[in-house]
Amino acid sequence: MSLAPDFGITGYTDRWTARPGERVALHLSADAACRADVRLHRFRRLEPRDGALELVADPVALPPFAVDVAPQTIALGSRFEAALPAGTLPAGGFTLAMLVRPTALDPRGNGLCALDCGAARLALSLAADGRLVLALGAGAETPLRLVLSHALPVGHWSRLALAVDPAGGVALATLAGRRTHAAALETAAPSFAAAGRLTLAADGGADGLPTFNGRIEAPMLLVGAGDPAAAFARLDAFAASGEAGPGAIAAWDFARHIDTARAADVAGGHDGRLVNLPMRAVKGVRWSGREQSWVHAPRDYAAVHFHQDDLADAGWPAAGHLALPDDLESGLYLIEVAGPAGRDTLPVFVEAKRRGERAALAFLAPTFTYLAYANDRCLLHGANPEVLAGRLLALTAGDVALAAHPEYGLSLYDTHADGSGVAYASRRRPCLTLRHTQRAWQGALGSGLWNFSADLLILTWLDREGLACEIVSDDTIDAEGAAALAPYRCVLTGSHPEYHTAASLDAVDGFLDGGGRLIYLGGNGFYWRVAVHAGHPETIELRRAEDGNRSWASEPGEYYHAFDGAYGGLWRRNGRPPQATVGVGYTGQGFLRCHPYRVAAAAADPRAAFLFGGAPPAADTPLGDFGLSGGGAAGIEIDRADGALGTPEHALTLASAGAMDDSYLLANEEVLVNRPTVVGRLSPLLRADLVFFETAAGGAVLSTGSVAWAGSLGDPRPDNDVARLTRNAVDRFLDPAPFVPPQD
Amino acid sequence: MAAMADDLSGLDPATRALAEGFLADPLGEHSPNLQRLLYTLRSAPAEGKHVLVEEVPGRRWRLARLGGRGRPVVLLDERFDDLAAAERRVFLLRLAARGAAGEGAA
Ligand SMILES: [Fe+2]
C-alpha cells in the first residue's frame, strides 16, 4: 500500500486535529472534474522495503462515500475592501487620498486601488516600471487609460491624491519627498453615487493584475475634488492623529484593531476588511525608532503591508464532509480522495473521545511546526538548501507540484516576492508538505523523512511495540492548556516540536508542574515563539526577530506580533530557553549525516538504571550508531544541556554526541564575535546531549536533543539500543510511582 | 565512468586533483579545498540549478532544473538509479559550465 498522492486531485481539510464524531470538511480541486471516492485509513507504520519505506495502514469501515471534485482556482494576494452604500460618494466630487510605499513590481504590473460603484469604475495600477496607470470608465465601454510619465518610487513613501470631479475629470497627484507630480484625465467623469466598493492593494478583479506589494497607510475619502496640497495636508493630519477631521467621507485607521482583519473607518463607519491577511504591526510613515511595539505607539504602526503572494484562505468550496465515526480510536488517519483525475491523501490527527480512556501515553503532534514548514519552497527558489544539505536536492512529487502551483502560497521559511519575510502561515490552503510521502533535504541521507513524515517513525515504533497511545496536538494544548495533557501520565513529543505559542508552552510546563512525564524525542524544540490569530485560528504568526537561525529577518521595529502584541522571536529571547523546560536546547545543525552518541559516566548513576535495564553500558560505548535518518541517532538539528540556560542542576547527561562532522554549524545565537571554529568537532558547544531529570512534582523528563533520534527509533533492526532505551523510559514513565529528585 | 578522465582533461592540475577526489566518493567527507569548491558550485541561485526529481522513491531519480521563483521544474531526459552517480554527473556539468565561464579554481 502506498496511498501516494499524485496531486491530480489536491485538497485541504478545515482542521488537522479532530475528535471522533466530528466532521472534517474536504476542500478539493481536480485537474479535470471527476467523481472521487473518499476512504479513511488508520496509519500503522512504515516498513523498509526495496530501498524505500512502505506504508502499512488499516482501512476504516465507512459507508461508501464519493464526492464531485471540480477544478478550483486561488486568488493569491492580499487586499483591502470596503463596501460603500449608495450615495456615499457625493455627486459634487470627491478625493481618494492615501500614503503608499511600493516594495516590488511585478513584470505584469500590480493593481493599487479601484472604485467600483454601479457601472462606474476608476482604477489605479502600477506598470512594471512603477509608472502609475489610471483607468476610468462606465459599463461596457472601453475605459479611458492614462499612463503617467512618472513612477512611484519603490522603497519610499509617497502621498497620493486622486480627485474625481464630475465636470472636470480625474486628477492624480503624488508627492514623494518634495517632488510633486500631477496628471489629469480631462473628461466628464461618470457618477459614483451608486452602491459600490473601494478596493485597495488590488485592481478589484477587473484587470486581473497581481495585487500590490508594499505598504499603505491612512486611506481616506474626502468631499470635493480640489487642490491636492489640501488633500495631502489632511492625509498628514490623519496619519498623525488618527482623527479624520471635518468633511471626511471615510477614513480607515489601520492603527486600530491591529490584531484583527478589520479596518476601522473612523469617519463614516464604512469599516473595511483585509482579505488574505496582509501583514499588520508594520512601521508606518511616522515610525522613528522611539518605540518598538505597536502596543505602545499604535500611530507609528498605522500601515498595512500587502503582498501579491499572501494567502490566508484558498476559498475552495467543500466537496464534502467526512464524518468521523463516534468510536474511532485516537490515532493518525489518512483521508484518501481518489478518482480518475488522481489522488490526494490528507492526514488528520484524531484525538480521543475521552482523553486518557484508552491510554496513559500521548503523542503531542507538533502541528504548529508542521504549519510553519507548510509549503516550504526554499529548495525551489533559494540558494542555501543545497549548500546546507551537502548534496543534490531530490524533489518529491509534492515539491514538483508546489513549483507548478505558486498559488498554494509560501511557508514561514520563505520570502515574499518583494523580499520581505513570510510572517503568517494558514492551513486553509493545500499544504503539500504535510503528506506521509514527503521527504526533504533536511531529513539527511537515508530515508529523508522530515518533520511530519519523520514523526511517522515515532508512530511506527509505537505500533511495533504495541504501545497504546493517544494523540493530542499543539492546536489543542494552545486552546485548552495543560488540562488536555493532564489525563496522560507520559507525553511523547515529535522529532521537531520547534514552534510554540505562549499557551502551548505553558501547557507543556503546566503538565510537568503537575507531575507529568515528558519524553522529548527531538531536536530544536520549543525554539520559536508564534501566535494564533483570534479571528483566524488556522493561522499562526512568526517574527524572526533579533536572534536565531533565520531564513529571513524581521525588520527593525517589527519584532512584536500583530496577532497578540507579544514580543516575537526565540523563546530564549523571551526568557524561556528550551533548557528550562526540557533540559536541553538548540545548539546547531547539519543535514548530511548523523552520528552515534557516546555513553557518558553519568549513565552509571543509579537514578538512570531503569533506562538501561539495570546494566548501563560502559562510558564511551556508542549509542544509536545506525538509523533511517543520516545513519545515526544524533544529528540534523541538535540540542545541548546548559546550566546557564536553565538545565536543572541535578539533570544527568547520560550520553553525548560531540564528534559531529564539519557540515554541522553552531547556532547563530551562540555566536557573538564570529570565529572559524563554529563547525563540527572544533566547537565544544556543538553536541547532542541525552538528558534525564526528575521534577519536584514527582514527574521526569528524558530529552534526546536530536531530530534524528526518530530515525533510529523507527529502524526495525532487532538489536536497537535507541528503541530499547526509549521503551525503558516509557515503561517507567507510565508507572505511577513518583520520581524524586536527589536531595543533596 | 569511462568518459570521466576526458571530462577532467581541460582542468588545471589543482582543480583536477580535487575533482578526482570528489568523483571517487561524492558523498564522503571532503578535504577543505574540495569542500570550498563544492560550496561555490552549490551556491548558485535557484533558477536553472540542477536538481533531482524522485521517480521511484529511494530507487530512481530524474535530472531536472529549477525554474526559479514561481516557475515549474523542468525535467531533463537523464535518469539515475544511484545518488552518487547523479552527484558525479552534476558535478561535471557544473565544472564544465564554470570552465566555459572562465572562472578559476576555488
Ligand atoms: Fe528547525
PDB file of C-alpha atoms in Angstrom, chain A residues 50-52 309 379-383 386-387 390-396 400 403-404 406 415-417 439 593 661-662 681, chain B residues 27-29 39 42-46 49-54 57-59 61 66 68-73 86-87 90 94:
ATOM      1  CA  ASP A  50      13.458  -2.243  -1.566  1.00  0.00           C
ATOM      2  CA  GLY A  51      15.270   0.904  -0.512  1.00  0.00           C
ATOM      3  CA  ALA A  52      12.099   2.802   0.362  1.00  0.00           C
ATOM      4  CA  ASP A 309       1.688  36.276  -2.735  1.00  0.00           C
ATOM      5  CA  LEU A 379      14.561  24.470  -2.107  1.00  0.00           C
ATOM      6  CA  LEU A 380      12.698  25.806  -5.160  1.00  0.00           C
ATOM      7  CA  HIS A 381      13.825  29.412  -5.079  1.00  0.00           C
ATOM      8  CA  GLY A 382      16.603  29.793  -2.510  1.00  0.00           C
ATOM      9  CA  ALA A 383      20.349  29.365  -2.925  1.00  0.00           C
ATOM     10  CA  GLU A 386      21.971  22.564  -1.427  1.00  0.00           C
ATOM     11  CA  VAL A 387      24.845  24.183   0.463  1.00  0.00           C
ATOM     12  CA  GLY A 390      25.800  18.982   1.202  1.00  0.00           C
ATOM     13  CA  ARG A 391      24.294  17.008  -1.657  1.00  0.00           C
ATOM     14  CA  LEU A 392      21.973  17.373  -4.624  1.00  0.00           C
ATOM     15  CA  LEU A 393      18.397  18.246  -3.818  1.00  0.00           C
ATOM     16  CA  ALA A 394      15.970  15.424  -4.572  1.00  0.00           C
ATOM     17  CA  LEU A 395      12.467  16.762  -5.163  1.00  0.00           C
ATOM     18  CA  THR A 396       9.375  14.747  -4.320  1.00  0.00           C
ATOM     19  CA  VAL A 400       7.234  19.383  -8.083  1.00  0.00           C
ATOM     20  CA  ALA A 403       6.644  24.521  -8.030  1.00  0.00           C
ATOM     21  CA  ALA A 404       3.811  24.211 -10.532  1.00  0.00           C
ATOM     22  CA  PRO A 406       2.721  29.171  -6.779  1.00  0.00           C
ATOM     23  CA  THR A 415      10.372  35.351   1.498  1.00  0.00           C
ATOM     24  CA  HIS A 416       7.689  37.200  -0.416  1.00  0.00           C
ATOM     25  CA  ALA A 417       8.206  38.440  -3.967  1.00  0.00           C
ATOM     26  CA  ARG A 439      10.805  13.784   2.241  1.00  0.00           C
ATOM     27  CA  ARG A 593      24.777  12.558   8.049  1.00  0.00           C
ATOM     28  CA  ASP A 661      31.356  16.272  11.168  1.00  0.00           C
ATOM     29  CA  ASP A 662      32.256  19.647   9.707  1.00  0.00           C
ATOM     30  CA  ARG A 681      34.397  18.990  16.078  1.00  0.00           C
TER      31      ARG A 681
ATOM     32  CA  LEU B  27      29.007  11.648  -0.556  1.00  0.00           C
ATOM     33  CA  GLY B  28      32.049  11.140   1.647  1.00  0.00           C
ATOM     34  CA  GLU B  29      33.799  13.637   3.878  1.00  0.00           C
ATOM     35  CA  TYR B  39      30.358  25.399  -1.628  1.00  0.00           C
ATOM     36  CA  ARG B  42      26.341  24.566  -4.789  1.00  0.00           C
ATOM     37  CA  SER B  43      25.778  28.248  -4.023  1.00  0.00           C
ATOM     38  CA  ALA B  44      24.390  29.027  -7.465  1.00  0.00           C
ATOM     39  CA  PRO B  45      20.999  30.757  -7.420  1.00  0.00           C
ATOM     40  CA  ALA B  46      17.980  28.509  -7.813  1.00  0.00           C
ATOM     41  CA  LYS B  49      20.019  24.892 -10.915  1.00  0.00           C
ATOM     42  CA  HIS B  50      20.270  21.150 -11.415  1.00  0.00           C
ATOM     43  CA  VAL B  51      18.216  19.041  -9.038  1.00  0.00           C
ATOM     44  CA  LEU B  52      16.869  15.511  -8.953  1.00  0.00           C
ATOM     45  CA  VAL B  53      13.241  14.538  -9.068  1.00  0.00           C
ATOM     46  CA  GLU B  54      12.278  11.242  -7.443  1.00  0.00           C
ATOM     47  CA  PRO B  57      11.383   6.736  -4.089  1.00  0.00           C
ATOM     48  CA  GLY B  58      14.787   5.512  -2.978  1.00  0.00           C
ATOM     49  CA  ARG B  59      15.479   3.861  -6.319  1.00  0.00           C
ATOM     50  CA  TRP B  61      15.839   9.836  -9.867  1.00  0.00           C
ATOM     51  CA  LEU B  66      14.662  24.507 -11.183  1.00  0.00           C
ATOM     52  CA  GLY B  68      13.165  29.707 -10.113  1.00  0.00           C
ATOM     53  CA  ARG B  69      10.557  31.613  -8.100  1.00  0.00           C
ATOM     54  CA  GLY B  70       7.029  30.884  -9.224  1.00  0.00           C
ATOM     55  CA  ARG B  71       8.051  28.691 -12.151  1.00  0.00           C
ATOM     56  CA  PRO B  72       7.757  24.936 -12.623  1.00  0.00           C
ATOM     57  CA  VAL B  73      10.576  22.412 -12.555  1.00  0.00           C
ATOM     58  CA  ALA B  86      23.881  11.695 -10.041  1.00  0.00           C
ATOM     59  CA  GLU B  87      26.297  13.685  -7.887  1.00  0.00           C
ATOM     60  CA  VAL B  90      26.011  17.210 -11.968  1.00  0.00           C
ATOM     61  CA  ARG B  94      28.879  22.412 -13.203  1.00  0.00           C
TER      62      ARG B  94
END
